Amino acid sequence: MLTIRHLKLNLNIWAVLSFIFILLVILPNLNIVLNVFNEPNENWNHIKEYLLKDYLVNSVILITFTGFFTIIIGTSLAWMISIYDFPLRAFFKWGLVLPLAIPPYIAAYTYQGLLNYTGVIQTFLRNSLNISVQQKYFDVMSPEGAIFIFTMFLFPYVYIITKSFLEKQSAALIENARVLGRNSFEIFLYVVLPVSRAAIVGGVSLVILEVLNDYGVVKYFGIPTFSTAIFKTWFAMGDLDSAVKLSAILMCLVFSLLMLEKFLRGRKKFSYTTAKYSPISRIKLEGIKGKLAFGYCLMIFSLGFLIPTLQLVHWAFLTYQSILSIRLLGLILNSLLVALFSSSVIVIIAIIIANNCRINENLLSKIYSKVTVIGYSIPGAVIAIGVIVFFVNFDKQLFWFYKMLNPNSSKLVLSTSIVMLIFAYTIRFLAIGYNSIEAGFEKIGTKFHEASRTLGMSVTRTFFKVDLQMLKPAILGGFLLVFVDILKELPLTLILRPFNFNTLATKSFEYANDEMIHEAAISSLIIILISAISIYYFYKVGDKED
Amino acid sequence: MYVQIKGLNFKYKNSKEKILKDFTIEIEKGEIISILGESGSGKSTVLRLISGLEVPSSGLIRINDRVIVDNNTFVLPEKRGIGMVFQDYALFPHLTAAQNIKFGLKKLTKKDKNKRLQEVLNLVNLEDFKDRYPYELSGGQQQRVALARALAPSPSLLLLDEPFSNLDADLQCKIREDLRKIIKQTGITSIFVTHDREDSKAIADRVVILKEGQIVRVGKPKDILD
Ligand SMILES: Nc1ncnc2c1ncn2[C@@H]1O[C@H](COP(=O)(O)OP(=O)(O)OP(=O)(O)O)[C@@H](O)[C@H]1O
Ligand SMILES: [Mg+2]
């Protein structure tokens, strides 16, 4: 029953703004759906006949093996860190999150430079030990190499989610199993894995989405996948129709995976907590066992963070004279400004939509929150196509207006500006900001809002005087996560940036692709440094607050 | 009659059965009413409907001859001028006691705000604690801040949701007395909710017994509770 009284409750500025934002997120993606059914052209028939199978097989191989290995590494580390005590455990607890600070494409060319014929390792073996190795064992530019890179730099997603689940999980379950006479490994296999299934699936699906989104690694290694194919059909061949068709197939793959995720997660939400929260009392590992645990963590930490970072530092020393210049400053400024501005936009939109969902509980706002979150599962290449088509159409519609302002105006205004890039970032990363802020709202609940209302404050005044104040930590957290993601982002930035606009990420990638890996070091290190600080803040400092 | 509630019916969106059935009561000015019922009987829901945090499916509420809800009226909670003390107080954690109390006084000048603050602090006897944050106050003190905050804007009706549920047993006796004194001193019409008959006996002028969303008895405490 919708009466005037209900309308009065629900129709406010929050609902209206949310509606507009959601529409803007949906429209570009709708373009893809609409264009899928265009008549297939010759090129498409060629792709379908000879190439499509390769793209599919490669993508499936990459996600399957990366998924498998990140589960093994992520859960084993989560288990060790939450239940055992061993040397440097406290350091590894957050140190093992750091591989997230290194974008996989940077890791890819760092490892390539490290392992190739002229790299440190082979040079050392050759010159000091007089050993020459078979090149094929040192070749990372292969699907196996890509799986290695993805695994080492994406496993923290599984690790973080599983670890925080295990920490919240009441210790009773594990202690019971122990009392029943099972050893640790059996408990891990028969109790921990099944119980944390939902958490693991949640983490691994993030990994898989990242792999499907990746463009940098597969392009650099020369592995044909959907991402590279979409780029190639569109730029090298200028065939937008076929690129749209490829995007649509990729989206089908993504959605099947999301369905699979839902199914595998079962009915359990992975954030469930039992009423009583009691921390696990950790077992101290003595002697050789302690050393083994330490060694394992150290190995993963070295491969995923220490080694590539040191290598980059070394290269930075070789090249800083030619690289440190006003141009580098320009790059840094570009990156920071775009990331800061876009993150602010994203956080503000996320706050508005989340607040609307909270105060206007109805079907529409439930749909909003679903749509908001979907953006993150759409690979960058697909968003890029949707956004470009959208903006070019938009420019066509607005041409009369541009002419009115400036008689010599060119046909394309918005679609050659930075607005398009920021718009695309917003679609892709809104989910990250939204999740953080929604969790913040959930934590503070509705009672403070209600108290303020009964004290005579309207929804909007309450928002500024109460909700926003209490939401600060969540806003900061969401902002940081989005900021780092934008700083590292490659495919969208590559396609949608205005002419001659470079960021740290695009410049590093360009250097690496032009066989100037050493020159890429400094901009890569800046990205890694900023990301590492933000991640440290988010996971270490944010952790303490709870 | 000062407060008139007639035939309120209500159900939550995701609940199957009606939570409140034909809730009807009239209250005189300055009277203290207690709604007594078991957990889940719908006591808090009554208060949420009166304060405007939920919309009834039918029924009428009129305060001081002003209709705040009926079939074609709905006055938003912030426009009702009804004070509420929440079950767990809901004091704003980012504001001090004094700032919490002044929160609802947005229409006054700064000077008047401070004057009013002084008055209510006096009333609840908390002058020494006004600059503390909620987490620096004891349960009893928090309750008094919550009461002061609700009273500060001089509401036409005061609602209290289980005002004693978060306090120790020995403290309860003393605070019951205090609460009754404070309310009677201001002469404000109040409805308070409890599951404890002793609360009702000590404070209420009249008791409403609620069972599964329906009023089963209404009367003076000594008549129906002894
Ligand atoms: N938001 C809600 N959605 C659905 N059902 C609700 C909601 N809030 C309360 N209920 C249900 O309405 C009924 C009455 O709840 P209410 O909170 O009014 O009880 P109460 O008498 O205040 O109980 P208590 O003494 O435990 O506070 C309960 O059965 C409860 O489960
Ligand atoms: Mg209640």
PDB file of N, CA, C and O in Angstrom, chain A residues 117-173:
ATOM      1  N   TYR A 117      68.223 -13.520 -19.653  1.00  0.00           N
ATOM      2  CA  TYR A 117      69.623 -13.839 -19.881  1.00  0.00           C
ATOM      3  C   TYR A 117      70.558 -12.786 -19.285  1.00  0.00           C
ATOM      4  O   TYR A 117      71.602 -13.114 -18.738  1.00  0.00           O
ATOM      5  N   THR A 118      70.153 -11.520 -19.344  1.00  0.00           N
ATOM      6  CA  THR A 118      71.017 -10.465 -18.829  1.00  0.00           C
ATOM      7  C   THR A 118      70.675 -10.086 -17.389  1.00  0.00           C
ATOM      8  O   THR A 118      71.260  -9.166 -16.837  1.00  0.00           O
ATOM      9  N   GLY A 119      69.719 -10.784 -16.801  1.00  0.00           N
ATOM     10  CA  GLY A 119      69.286 -10.457 -15.445  1.00  0.00           C
ATOM     11  C   GLY A 119      70.322 -10.850 -14.400  1.00  0.00           C
ATOM     12  O   GLY A 119      71.269 -11.571 -14.677  1.00  0.00           O
ATOM     13  N   VAL A 120      70.084 -10.357 -13.172  1.00  0.00           N
ATOM     14  CA  VAL A 120      71.047 -10.585 -12.088  1.00  0.00           C
ATOM     15  C   VAL A 120      71.340 -12.060 -11.881  1.00  0.00           C
ATOM     16  O   VAL A 120      72.490 -12.457 -11.699  1.00  0.00           O
ATOM     17  N   ILE A 121      70.293 -12.873 -11.889  1.00  0.00           N
ATOM     18  CA  ILE A 121      70.473 -14.260 -11.500  1.00  0.00           C
ATOM     19  C   ILE A 121      71.325 -15.028 -12.496  1.00  0.00           C
ATOM     20  O   ILE A 121      72.334 -15.648 -12.134  1.00  0.00           O
ATOM     21  N   GLN A 122      70.960 -14.913 -13.756  1.00  0.00           N
ATOM     22  CA  GLN A 122      71.737 -15.652 -14.758  1.00  0.00           C
ATOM     23  C   GLN A 122      73.153 -15.096 -14.866  1.00  0.00           C
ATOM     24  O   GLN A 122      74.117 -15.855 -15.053  1.00  0.00           O
ATOM     25  N   THR A 123      73.293 -13.779 -14.771  1.00  0.00           N
ATOM     26  CA  THR A 123      74.629 -13.192 -14.858  1.00  0.00           C
ATOM     27  C   THR A 123      75.509 -13.726 -13.733  1.00  0.00           C
ATOM     28  O   THR A 123      76.670 -14.092 -13.944  1.00  0.00           O
ATOM     29  N   PHE A 124      74.918 -13.789 -12.545  1.00  0.00           N
ATOM     30  CA  PHE A 124      75.667 -14.274 -11.394  1.00  0.00           C
ATOM     31  C   PHE A 124      76.081 -15.733 -11.612  1.00  0.00           C
ATOM     32  O   PHE A 124      77.243 -16.094 -11.437  1.00  0.00           O
ATOM     33  N   LEU A 125      75.139 -16.555 -12.032  1.00  0.00           N
ATOM     34  CA  LEU A 125      75.441 -17.969 -12.250  1.00  0.00           C
ATOM     35  C   LEU A 125      76.543 -18.128 -13.307  1.00  0.00           C
ATOM     36  O   LEU A 125      77.466 -18.921 -13.162  1.00  0.00           O
ATOM     37  N   ARG A 126      76.432 -17.323 -14.332  1.00  0.00           N
ATOM     38  CA  ARG A 126      77.364 -17.445 -15.448  1.00  0.00           C
ATOM     39  C   ARG A 126      78.761 -16.966 -15.064  1.00  0.00           C
ATOM     40  O   ARG A 126      79.745 -17.660 -15.237  1.00  0.00           O
ATOM     41  N   ASN A 127      78.820 -15.777 -14.475  1.00  0.00           N
ATOM     42  CA  ASN A 127      80.122 -15.158 -14.247  1.00  0.00           C
ATOM     43  C   ASN A 127      80.824 -15.676 -13.008  1.00  0.00           C
ATOM     44  O   ASN A 127      82.037 -15.847 -13.010  1.00  0.00           O
ATOM     45  N   SER A 128      80.065 -15.917 -11.945  1.00  0.00           N
ATOM     46  CA  SER A 128      80.726 -16.315 -10.713  1.00  0.00           C
ATOM     47  C   SER A 128      80.810 -17.818 -10.578  1.00  0.00           C
ATOM     48  O   SER A 128      81.773 -18.339 -10.028  1.00  0.00           O
ATOM     49  N   LEU A 129      79.813 -18.523 -11.024  1.00  0.00           N
ATOM     50  CA  LEU A 129      79.814 -19.970 -10.821  1.00  0.00           C
ATOM     51  C   LEU A 129      80.037 -20.729 -12.118  1.00  0.00           C
ATOM     52  O   LEU A 129      80.099 -21.951 -12.133  1.00  0.00           O
ATOM     53  N   ASN A 130      80.080 -19.943 -13.184  1.00  0.00           N
ATOM     54  CA  ASN A 130      80.331 -20.575 -14.467  1.00  0.00           C
ATOM     55  C   ASN A 130      79.268 -21.602 -14.863  1.00  0.00           C
ATOM     56  O   ASN A 130      79.567 -22.624 -15.462  1.00  0.00           O
ATOM     57  N   ILE A 131      78.061 -21.352 -14.467  1.00  0.00           N
ATOM     58  CA  ILE A 131      76.972 -22.262 -14.842  1.00  0.00           C
ATOM     59  C   ILE A 131      76.128 -21.562 -15.895  1.00  0.00           C
ATOM     60  O   ILE A 131      75.755 -20.408 -15.710  1.00  0.00           O
ATOM     61  N   SER A 132      75.850 -22.207 -16.992  1.00  0.00           N
ATOM     62  CA  SER A 132      74.849 -21.611 -17.861  1.00  0.00           C
ATOM     63  C   SER A 132      73.626 -22.518 -17.854  1.00  0.00           C
ATOM     64  O   SER A 132      73.733 -23.740 -17.850  1.00  0.00           O
ATOM     65  N   VAL A 133      72.508 -21.883 -17.812  1.00  0.00           N
ATOM     66  CA  VAL A 133      71.279 -22.642 -17.582  1.00  0.00           C
ATOM     67  C   VAL A 133      70.488 -22.761 -18.875  1.00  0.00           C
ATOM     68  O   VAL A 133      70.680 -21.993 -19.817  1.00  0.00           O
ATOM     69  N   GLN A 134      69.581 -23.708 -18.872  1.00  0.00           N
ATOM     70  CA  GLN A 134      68.677 -23.818 -20.013  1.00  0.00           C
ATOM     71  C   GLN A 134      67.653 -22.698 -19.921  1.00  0.00           C
ATOM     72  O   GLN A 134      67.000 -22.511 -18.896  1.00  0.00           O
ATOM     73  N   GLN A 135      67.492 -21.939 -20.981  1.00  0.00           N
ATOM     74  CA  GLN A 135      66.627 -20.774 -20.940  1.00  0.00           C
ATOM     75  C   GLN A 135      65.186 -21.125 -20.600  1.00  0.00           C
ATOM     76  O   GLN A 135      64.487 -20.352 -19.954  1.00  0.00           O
ATOM     77  N   LYS A 136      64.732 -22.286 -20.995  1.00  0.00           N
ATOM     78  CA  LYS A 136      63.306 -22.547 -20.823  1.00  0.00           C
ATOM     79  C   LYS A 136      62.901 -22.624 -19.342  1.00  0.00           C
ATOM     80  O   LYS A 136      61.760 -22.368 -19.005  1.00  0.00           O
ATOM     81  N   TYR A 137      63.881 -22.944 -18.459  1.00  0.00           N
ATOM     82  CA  TYR A 137      63.523 -22.964 -17.050  1.00  0.00           C
ATOM     83  C   TYR A 137      63.451 -21.563 -16.472  1.00  0.00           C
ATOM     84  O   TYR A 137      63.000 -21.346 -15.366  1.00  0.00           O
ATOM     85  N   PHE A 138      63.963 -20.594 -17.201  1.00  0.00           N
ATOM     86  CA  PHE A 138      63.983 -19.240 -16.679  1.00  0.00           C
ATOM     87  C   PHE A 138      63.038 -18.315 -17.450  1.00  0.00           C
ATOM     88  O   PHE A 138      63.121 -17.123 -17.348  1.00  0.00           O
ATOM     89  N   ASP A 139      62.160 -18.926 -18.207  1.00  0.00           N
ATOM     90  CA  ASP A 139      61.275 -18.119 -19.031  1.00  0.00           C
ATOM     91  C   ASP A 139      59.967 -17.857 -18.299  1.00  0.00           C
ATOM     92  O   ASP A 139      59.161 -18.766 -18.110  1.00  0.00           O
ATOM     93  N   VAL A 140      59.760 -16.607 -17.843  1.00  0.00           N
ATOM     94  CA  VAL A 140      58.470 -16.333 -17.195  1.00  0.00           C
ATOM     95  C   VAL A 140      57.418 -15.908 -18.202  1.00  0.00           C
ATOM     96  O   VAL A 140      56.246 -15.846 -17.871  1.00  0.00           O
ATOM     97  N   MET A 141      57.840 -15.599 -19.425  1.00  0.00           N
ATOM     98  CA  MET A 141      56.856 -15.056 -20.368  1.00  0.00           C
ATOM     99  C   MET A 141      56.039 -16.162 -21.007  1.00  0.00           C
ATOM    100  O   MET A 141      56.074 -16.384 -22.207  1.00  0.00           O
ATOM    101  N   SER A 142      55.309 -16.868 -20.160  1.00  0.00           N
ATOM    102  CA  SER A 142      54.540 -18.027 -20.608  1.00  0.00           C
ATOM    103  C   SER A 142      53.301 -18.096 -19.730  1.00  0.00           C
ATOM    104  O   SER A 142      53.239 -17.404 -18.716  1.00  0.00           O
ATOM    105  N   PRO A 143      52.324 -18.909 -20.088  1.00  0.00           N
ATOM    106  CA  PRO A 143      51.159 -19.045 -19.198  1.00  0.00           C
ATOM    107  C   PRO A 143      51.566 -19.458 -17.788  1.00  0.00           C
ATOM    108  O   PRO A 143      51.015 -18.933 -16.814  1.00  0.00           O
ATOM    109  N   GLU A 144      52.564 -20.342 -17.672  1.00  0.00           N
ATOM    110  CA  GLU A 144      53.003 -20.743 -16.333  1.00  0.00           C
ATOM    111  C   GLU A 144      53.526 -19.529 -15.564  1.00  0.00           C
ATOM    112  O   GLU A 144      53.244 -19.361 -14.373  1.00  0.00           O
ATOM    113  N   GLY A 145      54.302 -18.716 -16.274  1.00  0.00           N
ATOM    114  CA  GLY A 145      54.839 -17.518 -15.639  1.00  0.00           C
ATOM    115  C   GLY A 145      53.731 -16.588 -15.183  1.00  0.00           C
ATOM    116  O   GLY A 145      53.773 -16.033 -14.081  1.00  0.00           O
ATOM    117  N   ALA A 146      52.726 -16.428 -16.038  1.00  0.00           N
ATOM    118  CA  ALA A 146      51.608 -15.550 -15.681  1.00  0.00           C
ATOM    119  C   ALA A 146      50.889 -16.088 -14.451  1.00  0.00           C
ATOM    120  O   ALA A 146      50.512 -15.319 -13.556  1.00  0.00           O
ATOM    121  N   ILE A 147      50.728 -17.407 -14.402  1.00  0.00           N
ATOM    122  CA  ILE A 147      50.069 -17.993 -13.231  1.00  0.00           C
ATOM    123  C   ILE A 147      50.890 -17.726 -11.977  1.00  0.00           C
ATOM    124  O   ILE A 147      50.355 -17.382 -10.921  1.00  0.00           O
ATOM    125  N   PHE A 148      52.201 -17.854 -12.105  1.00  0.00           N
ATOM    126  CA  PHE A 148      53.085 -17.554 -10.974  1.00  0.00           C
ATOM    127  C   PHE A 148      52.886 -16.110 -10.507  1.00  0.00           C
ATOM    128  O   PHE A 148      52.681 -15.847  -9.321  1.00  0.00           O
ATOM    129  N   ILE A 149      52.927 -15.188 -11.459  1.00  0.00           N
ATOM    130  CA  ILE A 149      52.789 -13.776 -11.102  1.00  0.00           C
ATOM    131  C   ILE A 149      51.440 -13.511 -10.433  1.00  0.00           C
ATOM    132  O   ILE A 149      51.357 -12.927  -9.351  1.00  0.00           O
ATOM    133  N   PHE A 150      50.359 -13.951 -11.067  1.00  0.00           N
ATOM    134  CA  PHE A 150      49.034 -13.718 -10.489  1.00  0.00           C
ATOM    135  C   PHE A 150      48.947 -14.316  -9.085  1.00  0.00           C
ATOM    136  O   PHE A 150      48.396 -13.712  -8.169  1.00  0.00           O
ATOM    137  N   THR A 151      49.463 -15.529  -8.932  1.00  0.00           N
ATOM    138  CA  THR A 151      49.361 -16.187  -7.636  1.00  0.00           C
ATOM    139  C   THR A 151      50.104 -15.409  -6.557  1.00  0.00           C
ATOM    140  O   THR A 151      49.555 -15.106  -5.497  1.00  0.00           O
ATOM    141  N   MET A 152      51.350 -15.049  -6.863  1.00  0.00           N
ATOM    142  CA  MET A 152      52.172 -14.407  -5.836  1.00  0.00           C
ATOM    143  C   MET A 152      51.657 -13.024  -5.452  1.00  0.00           C
ATOM    144  O   MET A 152      51.924 -12.544  -4.366  1.00  0.00           O
ATOM    145  N   PHE A 153      50.946 -12.363  -6.376  1.00  0.00           N
ATOM    146  CA  PHE A 153      50.567 -10.991  -6.072  1.00  0.00           C
ATOM    147  C   PHE A 153      49.074 -10.817  -5.814  1.00  0.00           C
ATOM    148  O   PHE A 153      48.618  -9.723  -5.518  1.00  0.00           O
ATOM    149  N   LEU A 154      48.309 -11.881  -5.941  1.00  0.00           N
ATOM    150  CA  LEU A 154      46.877 -11.782  -5.650  1.00  0.00           C
ATOM    151  C   LEU A 154      46.442 -12.654  -4.476  1.00  0.00           C
ATOM    152  O   LEU A 154      45.345 -12.487  -3.959  1.00  0.00           O
ATOM    153  N   PHE A 155      47.324 -13.599  -4.025  1.00  0.00           N
ATOM    154  CA  PHE A 155      46.893 -14.492  -2.945  1.00  0.00           C
ATOM    155  C   PHE A 155      46.434 -13.741  -1.693  1.00  0.00           C
ATOM    156  O   PHE A 155      45.599 -14.254  -0.944  1.00  0.00           O
ATOM    157  N   PRO A 156      46.946 -12.495  -1.413  1.00  0.00           N
ATOM    158  CA  PRO A 156      46.491 -11.836  -0.186  1.00  0.00           C
ATOM    159  C   PRO A 156      44.969 -11.679  -0.084  1.00  0.00           C
ATOM    160  O   PRO A 156      44.424 -11.646   1.017  1.00  0.00           O
ATOM    161  N   TYR A 157      44.272 -11.611  -1.216  1.00  0.00           N
ATOM    162  CA  TYR A 157      42.802 -11.533  -1.127  1.00  0.00           C
ATOM    163  C   TYR A 157      42.251 -12.731  -0.365  1.00  0.00           C
ATOM    164  O   TYR A 157      41.387 -12.590   0.494  1.00  0.00           O
ATOM    165  N   VAL A 158      42.736 -13.922  -0.702  1.00  0.00           N
ATOM    166  CA  VAL A 158      42.273 -15.118  -0.005  1.00  0.00           C
ATOM    167  C   VAL A 158      42.764 -15.104   1.435  1.00  0.00           C
ATOM    168  O   VAL A 158      42.020 -15.388   2.375  1.00  0.00           O
ATOM    169  N   TYR A 159      44.020 -14.723   1.584  1.00  0.00           N
ATOM    170  CA  TYR A 159      44.635 -14.711   2.912  1.00  0.00           C
ATOM    171  C   TYR A 159      43.872 -13.788   3.869  1.00  0.00           C
ATOM    172  O   TYR A 159      43.494 -14.187   4.969  1.00  0.00           O
ATOM    173  N   ILE A 160      43.606 -12.564   3.425  1.00  0.00           N
ATOM    174  CA  ILE A 160      42.979 -11.575   4.323  1.00  0.00           C
ATOM    175  C   ILE A 160      41.584 -12.029   4.755  1.00  0.00           C
ATOM    176  O   ILE A 160      41.255 -12.046   5.935  1.00  0.00           O
ATOM    177  N   ILE A 161      40.777 -12.423   3.776  1.00  0.00           N
ATOM    178  CA  ILE A 161      39.392 -12.765   4.120  1.00  0.00           C
ATOM    179  C   ILE A 161      39.344 -14.012   4.998  1.00  0.00           C
ATOM    180  O   ILE A 161      38.617 -14.063   5.987  1.00  0.00           O
ATOM    181  N   THR A 162      40.159 -15.016   4.648  1.00  0.00           N
ATOM    182  CA  THR A 162      40.138 -16.237   5.441  1.00  0.00           C
ATOM    183  C   THR A 162      40.674 -15.983   6.843  1.00  0.00           C
ATOM    184  O   THR A 162      40.127 -16.482   7.827  1.00  0.00           O
ATOM    185  N   LYS A 163      41.723 -15.197   6.930  1.00  0.00           N
ATOM    186  CA  LYS A 163      42.314 -14.924   8.251  1.00  0.00           C
ATOM    187  C   LYS A 163      41.314 -14.216   9.158  1.00  0.00           C
ATOM    188  O   LYS A 163      41.122 -14.604  10.294  1.00  0.00           O
ATOM    189  N   SER A 164      40.643 -13.184   8.612  1.00  0.00           N
ATOM    190  CA  SER A 164      39.748 -12.460   9.508  1.00  0.00           C
ATOM    191  C   SER A 164      38.547 -13.325   9.860  1.00  0.00           C
ATOM    192  O   SER A 164      37.990 -13.216  10.940  1.00  0.00           O
ATOM    193  N   PHE A 165      38.203 -14.243   8.968  1.00  0.00           N
ATOM    194  CA  PHE A 165      37.130 -15.177   9.318  1.00  0.00           C
ATOM    195  C   PHE A 165      37.582 -16.089  10.454  1.00  0.00           C
ATOM    196  O   PHE A 165      36.872 -16.299  11.428  1.00  0.00           O
ATOM    197  N   LEU A 166      38.788 -16.648  10.311  1.00  0.00           N
ATOM    198  CA  LEU A 166      39.284 -17.568  11.337  1.00  0.00           C
ATOM    199  C   LEU A 166      39.434 -16.867  12.679  1.00  0.00           C
ATOM    200  O   LEU A 166      39.187 -17.454  13.731  1.00  0.00           O
ATOM    201  N   GLU A 167      39.822 -15.584  12.644  1.00  0.00           N
ATOM    202  CA  GLU A 167      39.985 -14.858  13.899  1.00  0.00           C
ATOM    203  C   GLU A 167      38.646 -14.643  14.585  1.00  0.00           C
ATOM    204  O   GLU A 167      38.534 -14.727  15.800  1.00  0.00           O
ATOM    205  N   LYS A 168      37.613 -14.357  13.789  1.00  0.00           N
ATOM    206  CA  LYS A 168      36.306 -14.096  14.384  1.00  0.00           C
ATOM    207  C   LYS A 168      35.616 -15.390  14.783  1.00  0.00           C
ATOM    208  O   LYS A 168      34.822 -15.426  15.700  1.00  0.00           O
ATOM    209  N   GLN A 169      35.891 -16.411  14.000  1.00  0.00           N
ATOM    210  CA  GLN A 169      35.310 -17.715  14.271  1.00  0.00           C
ATOM    211  C   GLN A 169      35.585 -18.078  15.721  1.00  0.00           C
ATOM    212  O   GLN A 169      36.701 -17.991  16.178  1.00  0.00           O
ATOM    213  N   SER A 170      34.584 -18.483  16.449  1.00  0.00           N
ATOM    214  CA  SER A 170      34.863 -18.771  17.847  1.00  0.00           C
ATOM    215  C   SER A 170      35.826 -19.942  17.913  1.00  0.00           C
ATOM    216  O   SER A 170      35.736 -20.913  17.163  1.00  0.00           O
ATOM    217  N   ALA A 171      36.759 -19.813  18.825  1.00  0.00           N
ATOM    218  CA  ALA A 171      37.830 -20.783  18.935  1.00  0.00           C
ATOM    219  C   ALA A 171      37.297 -22.157  19.292  1.00  0.00           C
ATOM    220  O   ALA A 171      37.939 -23.175  19.050  1.00  0.00           O
ATOM    221  N   ALA A 172      36.107 -22.187  19.843  1.00  0.00           N
ATOM    222  CA  ALA A 172      35.565 -23.431  20.386  1.00  0.00           C
ATOM    223  C   ALA A 172      35.624 -24.579  19.377  1.00  0.00           C
ATOM    224  O   ALA A 172      36.037 -25.689  19.696  1.00  0.00           O
ATOM    225  N   LEU A 173      35.239 -24.246  18.158  1.00  0.00           N
ATOM    226  CA  LEU A 173      35.183 -25.267  17.126  1.00  0.00           C
ATOM    227  C   LEU A 173      36.530 -25.961  16.960  1.00  0.00           C
ATOM    228  O   LEU A 173      36.640 -27.194  16.978  1.00  0.00           O
TER     229      LEU A 173
END
